[in-house]
mmCIF file of C-alpha atoms in Angstrom:
data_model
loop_
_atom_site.group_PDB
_atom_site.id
_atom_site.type_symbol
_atom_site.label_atom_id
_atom_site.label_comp_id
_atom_site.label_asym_id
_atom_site.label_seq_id
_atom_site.Cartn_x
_atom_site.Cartn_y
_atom_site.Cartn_z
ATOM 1 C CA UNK A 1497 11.259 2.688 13.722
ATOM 2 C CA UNK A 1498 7.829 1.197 13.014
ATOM 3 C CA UNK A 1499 6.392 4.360 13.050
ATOM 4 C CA UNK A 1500 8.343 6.107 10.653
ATOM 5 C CA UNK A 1501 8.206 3.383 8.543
ATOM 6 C CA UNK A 1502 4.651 3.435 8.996
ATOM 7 C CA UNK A 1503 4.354 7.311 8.211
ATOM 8 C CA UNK A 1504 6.848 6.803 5.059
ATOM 9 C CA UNK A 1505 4.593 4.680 3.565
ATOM 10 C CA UNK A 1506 1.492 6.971 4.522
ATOM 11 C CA UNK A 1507 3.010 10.192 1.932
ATOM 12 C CA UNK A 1508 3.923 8.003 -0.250
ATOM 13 C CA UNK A 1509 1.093 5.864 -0.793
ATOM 14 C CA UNK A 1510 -0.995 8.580 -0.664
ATOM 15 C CA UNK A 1511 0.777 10.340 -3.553
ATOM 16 C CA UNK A 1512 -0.431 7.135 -5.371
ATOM 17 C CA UNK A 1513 -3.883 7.661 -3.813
ATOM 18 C CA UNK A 1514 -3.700 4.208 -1.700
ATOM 19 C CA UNK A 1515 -3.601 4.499 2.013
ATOM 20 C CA UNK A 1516 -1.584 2.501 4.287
ATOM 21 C CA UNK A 1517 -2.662 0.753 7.335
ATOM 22 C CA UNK A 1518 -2.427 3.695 9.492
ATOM 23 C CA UNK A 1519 -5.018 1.733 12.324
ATOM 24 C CA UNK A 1520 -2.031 2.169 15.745
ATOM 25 C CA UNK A 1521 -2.599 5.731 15.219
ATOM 26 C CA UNK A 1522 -6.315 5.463 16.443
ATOM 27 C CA UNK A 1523 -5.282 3.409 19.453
ATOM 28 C CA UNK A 1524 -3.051 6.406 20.469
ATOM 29 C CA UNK A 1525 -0.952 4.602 22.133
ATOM 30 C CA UNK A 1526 -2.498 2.690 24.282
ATOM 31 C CA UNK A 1527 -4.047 6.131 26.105
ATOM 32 C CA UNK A 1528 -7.169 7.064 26.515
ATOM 33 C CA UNK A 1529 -8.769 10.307 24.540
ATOM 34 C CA UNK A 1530 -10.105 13.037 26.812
ATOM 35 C CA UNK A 1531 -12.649 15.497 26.491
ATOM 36 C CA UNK A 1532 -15.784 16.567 27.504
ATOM 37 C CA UNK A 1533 -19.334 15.962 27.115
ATOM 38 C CA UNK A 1534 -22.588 18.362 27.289
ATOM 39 C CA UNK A 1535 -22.941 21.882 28.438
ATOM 40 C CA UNK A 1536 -21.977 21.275 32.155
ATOM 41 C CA UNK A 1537 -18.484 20.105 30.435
ATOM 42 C CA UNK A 1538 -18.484 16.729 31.965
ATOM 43 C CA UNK A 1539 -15.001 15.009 31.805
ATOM 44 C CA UNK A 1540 -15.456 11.730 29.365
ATOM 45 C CA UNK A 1541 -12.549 9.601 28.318
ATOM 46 C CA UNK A 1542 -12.718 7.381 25.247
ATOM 47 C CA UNK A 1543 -10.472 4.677 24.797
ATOM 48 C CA UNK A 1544 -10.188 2.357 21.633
ATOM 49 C CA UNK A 1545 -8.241 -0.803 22.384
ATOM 50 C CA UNK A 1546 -9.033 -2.100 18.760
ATOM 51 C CA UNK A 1547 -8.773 -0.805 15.605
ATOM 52 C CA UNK A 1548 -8.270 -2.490 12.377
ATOM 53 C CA UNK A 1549 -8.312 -0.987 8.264
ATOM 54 C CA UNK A 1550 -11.109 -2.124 5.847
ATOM 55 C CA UNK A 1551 -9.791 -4.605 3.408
ATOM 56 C CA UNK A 1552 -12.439 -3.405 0.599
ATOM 57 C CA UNK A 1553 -12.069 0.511 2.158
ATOM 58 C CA UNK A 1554 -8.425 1.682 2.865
ATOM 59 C CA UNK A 1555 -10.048 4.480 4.147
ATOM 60 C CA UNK A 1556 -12.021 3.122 6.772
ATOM 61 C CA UNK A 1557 -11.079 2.050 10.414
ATOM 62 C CA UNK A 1558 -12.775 -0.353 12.124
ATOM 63 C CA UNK A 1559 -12.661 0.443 15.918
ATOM 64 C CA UNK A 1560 -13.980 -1.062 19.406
ATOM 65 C CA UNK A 1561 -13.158 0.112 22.622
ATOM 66 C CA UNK A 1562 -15.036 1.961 25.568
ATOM 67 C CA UNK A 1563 -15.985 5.145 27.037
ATOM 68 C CA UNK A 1564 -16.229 6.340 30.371
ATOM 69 C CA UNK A 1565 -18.465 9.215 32.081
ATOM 70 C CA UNK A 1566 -18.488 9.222 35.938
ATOM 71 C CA UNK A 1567 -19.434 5.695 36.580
ATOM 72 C CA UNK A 1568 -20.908 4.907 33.307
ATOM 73 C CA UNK A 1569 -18.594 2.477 31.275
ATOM 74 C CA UNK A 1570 -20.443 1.115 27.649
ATOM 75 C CA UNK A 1571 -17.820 -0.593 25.583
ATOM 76 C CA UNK A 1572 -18.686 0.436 21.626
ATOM 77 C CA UNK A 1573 -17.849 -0.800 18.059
ATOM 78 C CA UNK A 1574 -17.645 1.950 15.367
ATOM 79 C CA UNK A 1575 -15.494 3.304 12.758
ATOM 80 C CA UNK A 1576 -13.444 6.383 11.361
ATOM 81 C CA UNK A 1577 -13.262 7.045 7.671
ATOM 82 C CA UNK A 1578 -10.852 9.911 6.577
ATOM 83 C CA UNK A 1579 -12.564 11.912 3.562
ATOM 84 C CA UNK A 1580 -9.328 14.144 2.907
ATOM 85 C CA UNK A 1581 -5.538 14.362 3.185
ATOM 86 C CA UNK A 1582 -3.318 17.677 3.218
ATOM 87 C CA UNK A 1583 0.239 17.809 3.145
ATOM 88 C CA UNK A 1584 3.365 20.315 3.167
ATOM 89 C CA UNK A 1585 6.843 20.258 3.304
ATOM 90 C CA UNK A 1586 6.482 19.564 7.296
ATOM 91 C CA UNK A 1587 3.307 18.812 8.740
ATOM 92 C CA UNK A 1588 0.252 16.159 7.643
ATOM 93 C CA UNK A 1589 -3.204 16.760 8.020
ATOM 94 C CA UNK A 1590 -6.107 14.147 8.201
ATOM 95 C CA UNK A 1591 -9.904 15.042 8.101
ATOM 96 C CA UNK A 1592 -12.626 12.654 8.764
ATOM 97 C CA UNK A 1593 -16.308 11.613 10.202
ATOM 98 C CA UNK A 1594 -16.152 9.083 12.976
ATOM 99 C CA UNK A 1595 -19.193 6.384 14.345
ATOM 100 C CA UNK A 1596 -19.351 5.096 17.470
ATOM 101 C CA UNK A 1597 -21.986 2.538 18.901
ATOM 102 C CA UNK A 1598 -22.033 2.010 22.581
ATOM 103 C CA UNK A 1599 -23.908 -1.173 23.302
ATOM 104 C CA UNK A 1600 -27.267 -0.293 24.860
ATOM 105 C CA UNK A 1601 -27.371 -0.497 28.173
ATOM 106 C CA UNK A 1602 -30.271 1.878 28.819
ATOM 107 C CA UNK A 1603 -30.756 6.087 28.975
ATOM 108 C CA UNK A 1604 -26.910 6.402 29.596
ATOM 109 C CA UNK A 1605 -26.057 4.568 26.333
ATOM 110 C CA UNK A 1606 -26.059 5.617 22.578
ATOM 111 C CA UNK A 1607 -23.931 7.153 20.081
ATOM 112 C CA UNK A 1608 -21.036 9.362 19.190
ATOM 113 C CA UNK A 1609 -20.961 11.041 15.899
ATOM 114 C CA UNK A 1610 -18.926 13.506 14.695
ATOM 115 C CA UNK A 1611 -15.691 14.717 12.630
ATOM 116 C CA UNK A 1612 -12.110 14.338 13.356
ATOM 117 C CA UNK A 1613 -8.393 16.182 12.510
ATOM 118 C CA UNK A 1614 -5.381 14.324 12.946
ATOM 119 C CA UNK A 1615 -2.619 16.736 12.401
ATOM 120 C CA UNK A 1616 1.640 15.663 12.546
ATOM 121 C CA UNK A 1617 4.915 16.800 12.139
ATOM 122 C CA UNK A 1618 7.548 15.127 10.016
ATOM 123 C CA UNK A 1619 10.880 16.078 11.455
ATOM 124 C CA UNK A 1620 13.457 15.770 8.454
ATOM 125 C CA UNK A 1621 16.683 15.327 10.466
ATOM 126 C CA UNK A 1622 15.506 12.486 12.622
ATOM 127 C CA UNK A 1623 12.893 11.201 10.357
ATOM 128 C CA UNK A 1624 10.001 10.743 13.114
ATOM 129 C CA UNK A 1625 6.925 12.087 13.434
ATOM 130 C CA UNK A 1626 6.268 15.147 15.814
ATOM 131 C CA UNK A 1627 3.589 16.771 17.942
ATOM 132 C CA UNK A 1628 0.656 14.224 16.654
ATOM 133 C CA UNK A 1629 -2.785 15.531 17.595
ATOM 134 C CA UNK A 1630 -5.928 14.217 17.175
ATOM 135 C CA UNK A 1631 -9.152 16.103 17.539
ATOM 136 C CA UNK A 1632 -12.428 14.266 18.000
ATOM 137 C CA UNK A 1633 -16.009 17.132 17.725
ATOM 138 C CA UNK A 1634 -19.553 15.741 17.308
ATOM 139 C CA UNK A 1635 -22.457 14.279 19.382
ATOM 140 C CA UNK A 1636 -23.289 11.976 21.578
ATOM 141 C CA UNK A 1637 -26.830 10.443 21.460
ATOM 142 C CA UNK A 1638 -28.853 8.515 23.630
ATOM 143 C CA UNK A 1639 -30.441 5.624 21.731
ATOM 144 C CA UNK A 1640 -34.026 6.819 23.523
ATOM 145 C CA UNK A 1641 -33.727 9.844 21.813
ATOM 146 C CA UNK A 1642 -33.827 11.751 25.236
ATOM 147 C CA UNK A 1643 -30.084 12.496 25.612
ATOM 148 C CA UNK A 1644 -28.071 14.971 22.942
ATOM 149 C CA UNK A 1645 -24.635 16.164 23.752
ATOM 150 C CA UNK A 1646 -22.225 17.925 22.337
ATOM 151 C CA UNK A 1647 -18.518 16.398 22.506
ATOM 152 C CA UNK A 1648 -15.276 17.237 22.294
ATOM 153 C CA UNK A 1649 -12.242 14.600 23.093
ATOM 154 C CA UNK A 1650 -8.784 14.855 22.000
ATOM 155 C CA UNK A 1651 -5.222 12.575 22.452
ATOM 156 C CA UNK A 1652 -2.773 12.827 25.496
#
């Protein structure tokens, strides 16, 4: 019920041009995002246990979490800012540029930079929201400078 109360308020405050505290979405449910990271495709998972909207922004997230490649865990602070909103009679789009700082723990530490697409279904009979996918494509860059991958994560 939350949710589509949530997601009710989302079209229509964005109609008005104000956006709701959509900030659960980016902690997708308690589940991590997977993906990959650098040319040898190396599984990373990203998971943001915090996320909270900018009082003064609506349309930035403030995030904090951690990420995970083979044994290298760096919890990070960072945020998501959506620069554009599409919708139809059925489905929602979201387009931003995410931020994420890992705290610097040496070479296997940095940051992820990047763009994101959220993308949902409103169902009209049951009025809840559908096949919700988040897409997360950038970089990740080692704070030496040494280190540049490309990444790719997405939601469960």
């Amino acid at each position: 019920m939350k949710k589509i109360l949530l997601f009710l308020i989302l079209v229509s405050n964005l109609a008005l041009a104000q956006m709701p505290d959509i900030s659960n979405v980016w902690r997708n449910n308690s589940k991590p995002y997977t993906g990959t990271i650098g040319d040898q495709h190396q599984e990373i998972k990203l998971k943001v246990n915090i996320s909270e909207q900018n009082k003064k922004n609506d349309q930035e997230y403030f995030v904090s979490g951690y990420s995970l490649v083979d044994t290298s865990y760096a919890k990070f602070e960072g945020k998501f800012i959506i620069t554009k909103y599409k919708d139809s009679k059925n489905k929602g789009i979201v387009f931003g540029e995410y931020e994420l700082a890992e705290e610097n723990k040496g070479k296997h530490s940095g940051i992820f930079k990047g763009k994101f697409i959220y993308t949902f279904k409103w169902n009209k009979k049951t009025e809840k929201i559908e096949a919700q996918y988040i897409e997360l494509i950038g970089n990740w860059k080692s704070y030496d400078g040494t280190l540049d991958f490309k990444t790719r994560l997405k939601n469960q």
